[in-house]
XYZ file of C-alpha atoms in Angstrom:
219
model
C 81.208 4.950 26.433
C 77.834 3.511 27.268
C 79.147 0.111 28.383
C 77.464 -1.235 31.500
C 79.500 -2.490 34.429
C 80.112 -6.261 34.737
C 77.141 -7.954 36.353
C 74.776 -5.170 35.314
C 71.457 -5.697 33.574
C 70.942 -2.639 31.360
C 67.639 -1.814 29.707
C 69.413 -2.081 26.339
C 71.639 -5.095 25.658
C 73.822 -2.958 23.405
C 75.037 -1.179 26.550
C 76.712 -4.310 27.881
C 80.483 -3.978 28.289
C 81.075 -7.238 26.416
C 78.377 -8.109 23.905
C 78.391 -11.918 23.868
C 75.706 -14.573 24.188
C 76.548 -15.509 27.780
C 76.434 -11.944 29.106
C 73.243 -11.196 27.195
C 71.468 -14.252 28.630
C 72.679 -13.441 32.149
C 71.480 -9.877 31.781
C 68.063 -11.047 30.580
C 67.843 -13.478 33.497
C 68.645 -10.753 36.027
C 65.981 -8.509 34.573
C 63.479 -11.382 34.490
C 64.077 -12.132 38.176
C 63.272 -8.469 38.887
C 60.078 -8.900 36.830
C 61.499 -6.582 34.162
C 60.284 -8.692 31.271
C 61.185 -6.215 28.507
C 64.683 -5.378 27.267
C 65.865 -3.445 24.228
C 68.345 -4.950 21.790
C 68.893 -1.816 19.772
C 65.446 -0.970 18.442
C 64.245 -4.580 18.818
C 62.210 -5.428 21.905
C 63.009 -8.708 23.674
C 60.106 -9.999 25.761
C 60.167 -12.841 28.315
C 56.842 -14.395 29.271
C 56.375 -14.222 33.077
C 53.354 -16.586 32.933
C 51.581 -14.328 35.424
C 50.207 -10.817 35.571
C 53.041 -8.467 36.506
C 51.109 -5.277 35.726
C 52.839 -4.346 32.483
C 49.498 -3.846 30.686
C 47.719 -1.874 33.417
C 45.634 1.170 32.404
C 48.130 3.440 34.174
C 51.053 2.056 32.160
C 49.081 2.327 28.913
C 48.138 5.937 29.686
C 51.774 6.824 30.347
C 52.929 5.484 26.986
C 49.966 7.080 25.193
C 50.883 10.521 26.561
C 52.743 13.216 24.654
C 55.934 12.330 26.544
C 56.027 8.522 26.792
C 58.657 6.778 28.976
C 61.863 5.594 27.333
C 61.767 2.261 29.171
C 61.574 -0.926 27.081
C 57.941 -1.933 26.631
C 55.556 -3.207 23.980
C 53.692 0.083 24.224
C 56.957 1.943 23.556
C 57.281 0.124 20.218
C 53.721 1.070 19.277
C 54.119 4.663 20.448
C 57.296 5.036 18.375
C 55.551 3.638 15.297
C 52.603 5.977 15.740
C 54.924 8.960 16.155
C 57.084 7.988 13.186
C 57.063 9.709 9.847
C 55.153 8.194 6.951
C 51.756 6.616 6.562
C 52.562 2.931 7.031
C 54.268 1.218 9.963
C 54.690 -2.456 10.777
C 55.204 -4.297 14.064
C 56.343 -7.921 13.873
C 55.532 -10.153 16.862
C 57.403 -13.453 16.695
C 58.735 -16.118 19.039
C 58.476 -19.717 20.181
C 55.263 -21.372 21.334
C 54.308 -20.018 24.737
C 56.469 -16.908 24.436
C 53.446 -14.605 24.697
C 52.739 -13.656 21.075
C 48.954 -13.971 21.399
C 48.833 -11.859 24.559
C 51.169 -9.277 23.038
C 48.918 -8.955 19.983
C 45.831 -8.515 22.163
C 47.619 -5.886 24.266
C 48.761 -4.054 21.126
C 45.198 -3.873 19.796
C 43.919 -2.673 23.167
C 46.570 0.054 23.208
C 45.551 1.229 19.740
C 41.869 1.071 20.709
C 42.328 3.431 23.662
C 43.574 6.214 21.393
C 41.362 8.747 19.681
C 38.055 10.217 20.678
C 35.017 8.172 21.610
C 34.484 4.407 21.516
C 32.997 3.150 18.286
C 31.695 -0.013 16.704
C 34.850 -0.656 14.682
C 37.256 -0.849 17.574
C 34.832 -2.832 19.717
C 34.475 -5.382 16.924
C 38.244 -5.549 16.538
C 38.765 -6.297 20.233
C 35.893 -8.789 20.372
C 37.229 -10.666 17.349
C 40.225 -11.959 19.321
C 38.398 -14.583 21.450
C 36.518 -15.779 18.372
C 39.704 -16.178 16.343
C 41.381 -17.975 19.227
C 38.460 -20.406 19.515
C 38.758 -21.432 15.860
C 42.543 -21.180 15.520
C 44.134 -21.930 18.906
C 44.615 -25.210 20.746
C 45.832 -26.616 24.051
C 49.308 -28.130 23.735
C 51.812 -29.558 26.196
C 53.739 -26.271 26.105
C 50.921 -23.774 25.921
C 47.257 -23.843 26.939
C 46.350 -21.323 24.224
C 48.749 -21.989 21.363
C 48.025 -20.307 18.034
C 47.918 -22.777 15.172
C 48.001 -19.968 12.618
C 49.623 -16.622 11.943
C 47.743 -13.341 11.747
C 48.361 -10.337 9.526
C 46.385 -7.444 10.966
C 46.051 -4.068 9.292
C 44.652 -1.277 11.453
C 43.572 1.982 9.824
C 43.663 5.098 11.985
C 41.673 8.297 11.615
C 43.439 11.687 11.883
C 42.533 11.888 15.589
C 44.204 8.515 16.223
C 41.015 6.493 16.632
C 40.569 3.213 14.778
C 38.729 3.783 11.501
C 38.876 0.210 10.232
C 40.837 -3.022 10.255
C 41.421 -6.164 8.214
C 42.740 -9.497 9.410
C 44.145 -12.278 7.255
C 45.001 -15.675 8.823
C 47.674 -17.795 7.192
C 49.671 -20.981 7.761
C 46.819 -22.811 9.518
C 48.517 -25.861 11.019
C 45.774 -28.447 10.532
C 48.323 -31.270 10.811
C 48.923 -30.241 14.435
C 45.264 -30.510 15.457
C 43.861 -33.386 13.405
C 44.167 -37.148 13.426
C 45.646 -38.971 16.416
C 46.987 -36.373 18.825
C 49.763 -37.098 21.335
C 48.963 -37.116 25.056
C 48.471 -33.598 26.362
C 47.567 -32.183 22.932
C 44.098 -31.035 21.881
C 42.447 -29.860 18.696
C 40.894 -26.388 18.250
C 39.186 -24.867 21.300
C 35.880 -24.479 19.461
C 35.122 -28.217 19.504
C 35.483 -28.406 23.296
C 33.398 -25.251 23.704
C 30.627 -26.733 21.551
C 30.775 -30.006 23.460
C 30.519 -28.186 26.782
C 27.601 -26.073 25.537
C 25.722 -29.110 24.218
C 26.423 -30.979 27.419
C 24.969 -28.124 29.453
C 21.919 -28.045 27.177
C 21.411 -31.783 27.660
C 21.546 -31.408 31.440
C 18.896 -28.674 31.335
C 16.586 -30.711 29.075
C 17.447 -34.409 29.523
C 14.261 -35.570 27.858
C 14.678 -33.592 24.636
C 15.270 -35.461 21.341
C 18.634 -33.728 20.935
C 19.772 -35.093 24.280
C 18.838 -38.625 23.251
C 20.767 -38.335 19.989
C 23.873 -36.970 21.711
C 23.791 -39.684 24.335
């Protein structure tokens, strides 16, 4: 069979000799210590946030998975490549996990991977990529667990042209957690990034023009 030897850390958890919670967690830990942050569980991709750049989203890696013969190794790009190569017109990728698990970064990386496909750069894909920081400013907050925690979910539809380039996109936010970023916040918690960005910008403007009426009002 395909069962892995005891103590092994296979790329697919289904290849473990004994499929139980303890062995699966040990296998994931071994892979994590080797900076192998991705592991298959069947056709589901398990991702562990390394909290540092380990090179998994480098241009070279993206180019390899965008080629006509992508690697079979577990990777976010492998999920996207399989969806793009699949039959049918509609495909969905669900990114889910606990706070700080890397959902926001995974979504950004997925959009960047889709944007590199096709012919020449265009306004649509540039707008799609540039929308991410704006959405994060108005919908993300600093928490005790995560410095860039999403307070909302995103449903993103990306429309591809026949050559694979992005032809259009729509984004619908939902489940905005206003209760988590309003009122009296616990120590270590902040409200939406945009308020701190505005405060910093106004503070810088006041320093440049301390005698302006605006500076007097803000003081």
